[in-house]
Short mmCIF file of C-alpha atoms and ligand atoms in Angstrom, two decimals:
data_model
loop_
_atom_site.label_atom_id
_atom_site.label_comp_id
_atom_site.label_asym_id
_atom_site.label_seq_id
_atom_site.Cartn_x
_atom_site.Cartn_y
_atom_site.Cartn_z
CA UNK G 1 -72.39 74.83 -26.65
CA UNK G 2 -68.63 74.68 -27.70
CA UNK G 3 -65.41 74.62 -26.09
CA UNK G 4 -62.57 75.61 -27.03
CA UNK G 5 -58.92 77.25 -26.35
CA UNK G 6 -55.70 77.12 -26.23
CA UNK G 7 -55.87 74.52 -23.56
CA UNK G 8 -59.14 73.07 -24.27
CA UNK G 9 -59.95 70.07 -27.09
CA UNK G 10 -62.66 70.92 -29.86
CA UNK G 11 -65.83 70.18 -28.06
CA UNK G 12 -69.21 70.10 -28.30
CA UNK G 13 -72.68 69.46 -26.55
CA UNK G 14 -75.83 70.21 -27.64
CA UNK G 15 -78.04 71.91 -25.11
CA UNK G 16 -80.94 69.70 -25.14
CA UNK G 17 -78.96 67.01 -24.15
CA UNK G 18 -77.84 69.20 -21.51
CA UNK G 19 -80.92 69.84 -20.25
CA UNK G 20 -82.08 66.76 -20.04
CA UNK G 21 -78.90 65.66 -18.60
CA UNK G 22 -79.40 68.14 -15.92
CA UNK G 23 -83.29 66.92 -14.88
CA UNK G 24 -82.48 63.74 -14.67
CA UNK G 25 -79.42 64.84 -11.84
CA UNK G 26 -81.45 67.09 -10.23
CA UNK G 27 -84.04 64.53 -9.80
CA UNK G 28 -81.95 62.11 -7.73
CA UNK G 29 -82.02 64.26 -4.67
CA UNK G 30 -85.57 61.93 -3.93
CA UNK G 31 -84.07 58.52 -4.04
CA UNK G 32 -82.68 56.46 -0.84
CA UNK G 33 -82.23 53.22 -1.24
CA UNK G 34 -84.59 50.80 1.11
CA UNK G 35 -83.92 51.74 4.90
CA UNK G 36 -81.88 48.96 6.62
CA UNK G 37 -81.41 49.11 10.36
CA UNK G 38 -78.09 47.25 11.02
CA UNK G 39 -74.90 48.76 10.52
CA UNK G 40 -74.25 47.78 7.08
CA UNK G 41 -77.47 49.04 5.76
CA UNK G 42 -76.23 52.77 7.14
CA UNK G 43 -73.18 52.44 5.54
CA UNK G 44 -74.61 51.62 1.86
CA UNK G 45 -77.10 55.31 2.60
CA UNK G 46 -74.73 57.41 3.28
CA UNK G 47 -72.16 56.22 0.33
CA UNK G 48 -75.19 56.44 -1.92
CA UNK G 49 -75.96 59.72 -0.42
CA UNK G 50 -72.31 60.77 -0.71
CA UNK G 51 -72.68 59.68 -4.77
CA UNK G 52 -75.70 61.51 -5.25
CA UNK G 53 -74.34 64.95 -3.73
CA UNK G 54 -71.56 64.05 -6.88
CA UNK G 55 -73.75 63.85 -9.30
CA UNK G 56 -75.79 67.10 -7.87
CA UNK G 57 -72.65 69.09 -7.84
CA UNK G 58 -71.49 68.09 -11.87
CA UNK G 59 -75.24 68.87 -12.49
CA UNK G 60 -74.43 72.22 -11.79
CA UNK G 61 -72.53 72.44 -15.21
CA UNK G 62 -73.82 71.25 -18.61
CA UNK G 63 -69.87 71.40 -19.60
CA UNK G 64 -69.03 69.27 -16.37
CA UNK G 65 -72.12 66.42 -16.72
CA UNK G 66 -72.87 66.43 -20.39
CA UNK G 67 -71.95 64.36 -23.07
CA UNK G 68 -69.37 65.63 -24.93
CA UNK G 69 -68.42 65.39 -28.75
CA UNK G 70 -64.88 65.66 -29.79
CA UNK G 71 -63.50 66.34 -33.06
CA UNK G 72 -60.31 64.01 -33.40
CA UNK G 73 -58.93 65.37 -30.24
CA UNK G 74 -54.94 64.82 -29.69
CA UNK G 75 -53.81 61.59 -27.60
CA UNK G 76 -53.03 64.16 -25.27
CA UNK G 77 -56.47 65.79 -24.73
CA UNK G 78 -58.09 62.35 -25.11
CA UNK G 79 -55.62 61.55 -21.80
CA UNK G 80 -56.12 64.63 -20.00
CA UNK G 81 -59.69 65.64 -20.47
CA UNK G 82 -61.33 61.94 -20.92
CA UNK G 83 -59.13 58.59 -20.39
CA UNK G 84 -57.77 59.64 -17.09
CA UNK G 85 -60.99 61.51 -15.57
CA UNK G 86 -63.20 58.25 -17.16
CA UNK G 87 -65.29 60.52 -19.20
CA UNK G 88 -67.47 59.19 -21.96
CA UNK G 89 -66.69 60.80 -25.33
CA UNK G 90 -67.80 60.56 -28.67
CA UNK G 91 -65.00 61.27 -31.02
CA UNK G 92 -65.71 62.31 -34.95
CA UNK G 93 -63.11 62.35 -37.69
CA UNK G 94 -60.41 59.52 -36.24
CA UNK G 95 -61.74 56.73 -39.09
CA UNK G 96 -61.93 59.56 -42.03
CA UNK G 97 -60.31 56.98 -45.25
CA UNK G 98 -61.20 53.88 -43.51
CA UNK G 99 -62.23 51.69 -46.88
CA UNK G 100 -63.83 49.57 -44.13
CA UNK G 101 -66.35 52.87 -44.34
CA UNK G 102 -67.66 52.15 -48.00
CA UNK G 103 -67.30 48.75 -48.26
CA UNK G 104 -68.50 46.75 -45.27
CA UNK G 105 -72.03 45.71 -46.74
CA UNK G 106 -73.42 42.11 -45.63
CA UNK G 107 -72.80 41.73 -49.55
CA UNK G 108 -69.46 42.88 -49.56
CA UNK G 109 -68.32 40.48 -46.22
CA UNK G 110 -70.26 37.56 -47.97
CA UNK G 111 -67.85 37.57 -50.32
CA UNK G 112 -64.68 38.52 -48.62
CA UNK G 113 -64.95 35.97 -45.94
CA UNK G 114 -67.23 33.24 -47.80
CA UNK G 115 -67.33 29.84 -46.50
CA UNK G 116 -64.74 30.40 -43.63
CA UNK G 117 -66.51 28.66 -40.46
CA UNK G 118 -67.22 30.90 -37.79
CA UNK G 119 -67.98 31.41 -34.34
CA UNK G 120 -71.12 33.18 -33.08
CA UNK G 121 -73.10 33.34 -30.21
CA UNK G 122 -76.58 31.74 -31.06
CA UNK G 123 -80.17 30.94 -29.73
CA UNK G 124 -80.41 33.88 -27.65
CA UNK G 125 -84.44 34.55 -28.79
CA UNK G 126 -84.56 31.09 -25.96
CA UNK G 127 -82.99 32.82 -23.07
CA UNK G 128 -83.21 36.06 -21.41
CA UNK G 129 -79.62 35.13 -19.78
CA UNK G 130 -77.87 35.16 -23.11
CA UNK G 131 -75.33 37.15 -22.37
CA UNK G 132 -74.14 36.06 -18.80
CA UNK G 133 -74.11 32.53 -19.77
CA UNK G 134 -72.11 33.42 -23.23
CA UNK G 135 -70.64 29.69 -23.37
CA UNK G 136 -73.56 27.86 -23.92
CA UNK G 137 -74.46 30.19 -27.12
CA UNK G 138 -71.49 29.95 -28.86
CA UNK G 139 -72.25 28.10 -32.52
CA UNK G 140 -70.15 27.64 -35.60
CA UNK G 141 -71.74 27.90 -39.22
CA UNK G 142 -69.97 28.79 -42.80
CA UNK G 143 -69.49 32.65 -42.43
CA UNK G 144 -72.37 32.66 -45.89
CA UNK G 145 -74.87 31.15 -43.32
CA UNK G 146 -74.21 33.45 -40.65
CA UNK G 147 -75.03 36.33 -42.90
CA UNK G 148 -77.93 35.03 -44.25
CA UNK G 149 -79.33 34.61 -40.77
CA UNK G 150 -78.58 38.51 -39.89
CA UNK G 151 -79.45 40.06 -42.46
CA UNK G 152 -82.71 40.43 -42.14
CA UNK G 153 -82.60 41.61 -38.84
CA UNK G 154 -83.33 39.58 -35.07
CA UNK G 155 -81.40 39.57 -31.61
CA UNK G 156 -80.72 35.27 -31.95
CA UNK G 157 -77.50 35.28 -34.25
CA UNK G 158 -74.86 37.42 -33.14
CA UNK G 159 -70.76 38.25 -33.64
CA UNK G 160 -69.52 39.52 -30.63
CA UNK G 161 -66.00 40.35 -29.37
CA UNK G 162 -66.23 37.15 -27.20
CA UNK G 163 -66.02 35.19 -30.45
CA UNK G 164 -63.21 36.83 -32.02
CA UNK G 165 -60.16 35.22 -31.22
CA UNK G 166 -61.86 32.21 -32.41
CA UNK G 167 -62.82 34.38 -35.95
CA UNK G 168 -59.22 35.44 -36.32
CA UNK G 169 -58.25 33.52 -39.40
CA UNK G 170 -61.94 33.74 -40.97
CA UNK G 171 -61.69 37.47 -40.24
CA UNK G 172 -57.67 38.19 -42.08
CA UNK G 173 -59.05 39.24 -45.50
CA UNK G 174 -60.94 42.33 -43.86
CA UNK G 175 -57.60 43.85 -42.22
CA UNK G 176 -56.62 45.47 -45.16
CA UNK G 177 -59.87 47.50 -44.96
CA UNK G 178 -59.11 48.69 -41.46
CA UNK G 179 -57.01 51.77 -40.37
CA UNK G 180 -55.10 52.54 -36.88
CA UNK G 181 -55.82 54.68 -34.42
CA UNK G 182 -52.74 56.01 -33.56
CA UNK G 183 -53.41 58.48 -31.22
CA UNK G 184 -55.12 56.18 -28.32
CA UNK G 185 -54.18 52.95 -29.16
CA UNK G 186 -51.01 50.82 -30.00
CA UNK G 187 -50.92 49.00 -33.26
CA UNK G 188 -53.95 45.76 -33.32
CA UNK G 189 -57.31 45.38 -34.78
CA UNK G 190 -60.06 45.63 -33.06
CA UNK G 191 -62.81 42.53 -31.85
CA UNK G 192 -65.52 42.60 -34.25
CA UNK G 193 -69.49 43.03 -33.44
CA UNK G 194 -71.64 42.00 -36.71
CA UNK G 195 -75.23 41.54 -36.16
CA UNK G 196 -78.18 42.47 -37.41
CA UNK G 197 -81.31 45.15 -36.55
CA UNK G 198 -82.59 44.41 -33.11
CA UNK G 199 -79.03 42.81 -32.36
CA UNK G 200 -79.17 43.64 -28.07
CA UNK G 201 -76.53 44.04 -25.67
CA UNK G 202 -77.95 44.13 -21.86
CA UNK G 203 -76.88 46.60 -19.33
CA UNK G 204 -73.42 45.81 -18.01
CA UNK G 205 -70.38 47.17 -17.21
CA UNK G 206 -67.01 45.95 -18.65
CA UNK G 207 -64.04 45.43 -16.60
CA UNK G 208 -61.87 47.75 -19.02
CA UNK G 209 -61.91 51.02 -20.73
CA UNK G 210 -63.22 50.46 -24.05
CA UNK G 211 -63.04 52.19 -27.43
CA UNK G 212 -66.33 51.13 -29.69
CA UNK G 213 -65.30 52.43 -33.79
CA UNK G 214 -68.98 52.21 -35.70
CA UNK G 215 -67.82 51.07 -39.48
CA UNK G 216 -71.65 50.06 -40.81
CA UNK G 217 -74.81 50.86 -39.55
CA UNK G 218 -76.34 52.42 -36.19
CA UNK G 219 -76.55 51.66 -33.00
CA UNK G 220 -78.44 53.33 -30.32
CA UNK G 221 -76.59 53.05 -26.34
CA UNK G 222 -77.43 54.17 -23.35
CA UNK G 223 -74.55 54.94 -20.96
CA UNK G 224 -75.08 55.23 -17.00
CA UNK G 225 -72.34 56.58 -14.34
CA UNK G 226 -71.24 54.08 -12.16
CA UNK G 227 -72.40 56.71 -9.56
CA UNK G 228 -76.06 54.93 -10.39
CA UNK G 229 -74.91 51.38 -9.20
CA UNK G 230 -77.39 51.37 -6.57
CA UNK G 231 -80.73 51.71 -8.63
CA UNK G 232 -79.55 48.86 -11.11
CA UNK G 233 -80.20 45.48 -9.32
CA UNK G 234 -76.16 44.59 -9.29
CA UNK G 235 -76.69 41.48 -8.77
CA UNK G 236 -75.18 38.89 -11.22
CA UNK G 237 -70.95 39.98 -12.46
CA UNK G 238 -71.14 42.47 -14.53
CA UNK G 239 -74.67 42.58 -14.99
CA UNK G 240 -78.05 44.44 -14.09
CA UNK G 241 -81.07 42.71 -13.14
CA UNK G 242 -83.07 46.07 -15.11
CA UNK G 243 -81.30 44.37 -18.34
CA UNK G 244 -83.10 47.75 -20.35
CA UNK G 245 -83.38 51.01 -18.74
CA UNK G 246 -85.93 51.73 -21.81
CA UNK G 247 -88.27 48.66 -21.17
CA UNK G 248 -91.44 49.55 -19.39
CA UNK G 249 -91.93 46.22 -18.16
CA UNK G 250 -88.44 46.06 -16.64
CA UNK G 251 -88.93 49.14 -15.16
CA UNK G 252 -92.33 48.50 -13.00
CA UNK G 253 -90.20 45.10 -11.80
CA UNK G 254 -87.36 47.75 -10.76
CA UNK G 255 -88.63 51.21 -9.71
CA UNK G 256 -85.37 52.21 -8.83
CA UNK G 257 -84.14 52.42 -12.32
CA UNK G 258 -86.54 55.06 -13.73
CA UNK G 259 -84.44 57.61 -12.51
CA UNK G 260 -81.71 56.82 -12.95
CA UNK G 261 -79.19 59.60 -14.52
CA UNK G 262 -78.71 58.21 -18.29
CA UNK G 263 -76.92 59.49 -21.55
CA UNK G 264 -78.58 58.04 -24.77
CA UNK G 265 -76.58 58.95 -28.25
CA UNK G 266 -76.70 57.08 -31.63
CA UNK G 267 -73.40 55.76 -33.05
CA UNK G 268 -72.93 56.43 -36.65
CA UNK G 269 -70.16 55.06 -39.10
CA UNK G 270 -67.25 56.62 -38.57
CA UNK G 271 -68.01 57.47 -34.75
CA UNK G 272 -65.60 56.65 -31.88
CA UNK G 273 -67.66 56.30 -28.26
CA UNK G 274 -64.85 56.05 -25.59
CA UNK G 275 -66.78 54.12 -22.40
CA UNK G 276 -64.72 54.16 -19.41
CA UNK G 277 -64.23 51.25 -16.94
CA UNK G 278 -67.08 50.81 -14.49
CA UNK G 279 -69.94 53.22 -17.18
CA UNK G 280 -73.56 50.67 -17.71
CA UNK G 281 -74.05 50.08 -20.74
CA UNK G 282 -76.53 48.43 -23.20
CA UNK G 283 -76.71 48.78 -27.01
CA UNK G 284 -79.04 48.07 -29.46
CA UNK G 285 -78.37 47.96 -33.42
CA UNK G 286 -80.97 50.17 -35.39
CA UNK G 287 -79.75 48.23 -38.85
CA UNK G 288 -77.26 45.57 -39.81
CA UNK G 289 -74.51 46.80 -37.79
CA UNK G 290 -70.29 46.07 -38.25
CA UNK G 291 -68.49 47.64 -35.40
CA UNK G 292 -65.32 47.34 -33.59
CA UNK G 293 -63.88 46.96 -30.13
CA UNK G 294 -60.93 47.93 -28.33
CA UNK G 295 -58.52 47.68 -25.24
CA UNK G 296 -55.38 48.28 -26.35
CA UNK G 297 -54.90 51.92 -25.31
CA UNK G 298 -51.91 53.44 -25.08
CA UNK G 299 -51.89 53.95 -21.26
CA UNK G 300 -52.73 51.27 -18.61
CA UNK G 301 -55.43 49.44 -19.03
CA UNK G 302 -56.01 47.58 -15.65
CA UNK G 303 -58.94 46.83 -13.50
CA UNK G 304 -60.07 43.12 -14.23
CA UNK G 305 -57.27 41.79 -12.39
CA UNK G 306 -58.90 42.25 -8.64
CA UNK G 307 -62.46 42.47 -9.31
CA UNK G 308 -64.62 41.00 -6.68
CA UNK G 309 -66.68 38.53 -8.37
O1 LIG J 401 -72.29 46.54 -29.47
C1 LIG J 401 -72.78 45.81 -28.64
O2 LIG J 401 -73.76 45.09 -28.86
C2 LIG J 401 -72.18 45.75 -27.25
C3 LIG J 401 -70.83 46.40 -27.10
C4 LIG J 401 -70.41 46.35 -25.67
O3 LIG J 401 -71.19 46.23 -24.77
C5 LIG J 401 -69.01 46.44 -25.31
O4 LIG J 401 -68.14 46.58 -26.19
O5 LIG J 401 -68.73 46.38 -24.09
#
């Protein structure tokens, strides 16, 4: 399906992911979250009730609940029809010349950045908690070590954008390989993401509206309205308890979760995926994987400031 006009950006969505979009709305007309008698308890039904009516209404349209594709839409129509409403997109074309593109092999960054030391986040294999309790994974090694230990794929070793202000000067020689995105963001580089296959990012939400730019490799993410908060175990930050919507096991320990209304999309090089403040997320890198984050956009970016917790 395709729209398009004068007022409209150059977008796409394929109808199976429109269907299957649309089942998984329709189906959350069964779910109530646990009956609780006091007062409280009544007041969490009958928001989740009023969120689930949302999601049942947008369900009526595969242009209104899909997940669109965008070919290099304008800053404008990015602001208009995704940045201000808080709609995922994936955007194609915005990286077209990037050298980054060609060149970003674990070969090619071997030798670029060397022996620089770097920081990583480590010895994650040890703890299911990895990601919540960040500082006690951080590691340094010689950038040449560091590749040698992600190449070959695993979810222990892993660049994130936590480390990068730390990476800054190890990271300088690869600028020149980078473009700008002119039309959403103001003028910095993005925080890198290296890792290798099986590299695993739990379901969270961030506390910002993020750009992700995919330079080398795949990666494979699962996005989840903020509508769903209810069926994810919201305990911990920014984190779910369900840690993988996709994991059986996690699943039977939260029954809540298996409906949940989901979006799944691969991330090629070259691929922009705009995820908007408050959107679950988890990601998981099909192959060695180099990709970029950013905040910088070129229209407020607040939220973190006053979050509860
Ligand atoms: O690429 C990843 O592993 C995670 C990216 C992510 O979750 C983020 O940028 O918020």
């Amino acid at each position: 399906m395709r729209k398009s006009g004068k007022n409209a950006p150059d977008l796409s969505l394929t109808a199976a992911t429109a269907d299957m979009q649309m089942r998984m709305a329709l189906r959350q007309m069964n779910f109530m979250p646990a009956a609780r008698d006091d007062e409280t308890g009544m007041a969490l039904r009958r928001r989740e009730w009023l969120l689930d009516v949302m999601e049942r209404q947008r369900a009526l349209s595969p242009y209104a609940a899909g997940l669109l594709t965008a070919d290099h839409p304008s800053g404008d129509d990015f602001l208009h029809h995704f940045y201000a409403p808080g709609r995922p997109v994936i955007i194609k074309g915005a990286m077209t010349g990037w050298p980054a593109l060609d060149r970003w092999t674990p070969d090619y960054l071997a030798a670029t950045v060397g022996e620089a030391m770097v920081e990583y986040q480590g010895g994650r294999d040890a703890a299911a908690d990895y990601e919540l309790m960040k500082d006690r994974h951080k590691r340094t090694a010689p950038f040449s070590r560091f590749i040698q230990l992600v190449r070959d794929g695993g979810n222990d070793a892993y660049i994130t954008a936590y480390n990068s202000a730390a990476n800054a000067a190890a990271f300088k020689g690869l600028e020149p390989d980078l473009g700008y995105l002119d039309a959403y963001l103001t003028r910095a580089h993005g925080m890198l993401w290296l890792g290798g296959e099986g590299a695993f990012t739990p379901l969270h939400f961030d506390l910002t509206n993020n750009l992700l730019a995919q330079v080398t490799g795949t990666k494979r993410i699962i996005l989840i309205p903020p509508s769903q908060t209810g069926r994810l175990a919201h305990r911990r930050h920014v984190f779910s308890d369900v840690q993988d919507v996709t994991d059986p096991r996690r699943l039977d320990a939260y029954p809540a979760a298996r409906d949940v209304l989901r979006y799944e999309l691969v991330l090629t090089p070259g691929d922009l995926l705009f995820i908007p403040i408050g959107w679950w997320h988890q990601v998981r890198s099909e192959s060695f994987s180099a990709m970029l984050t950013y905040t910088n956009f070129r229209w407020p970016n607040a939220g973190h400031e006053n979050y509860p917790g």
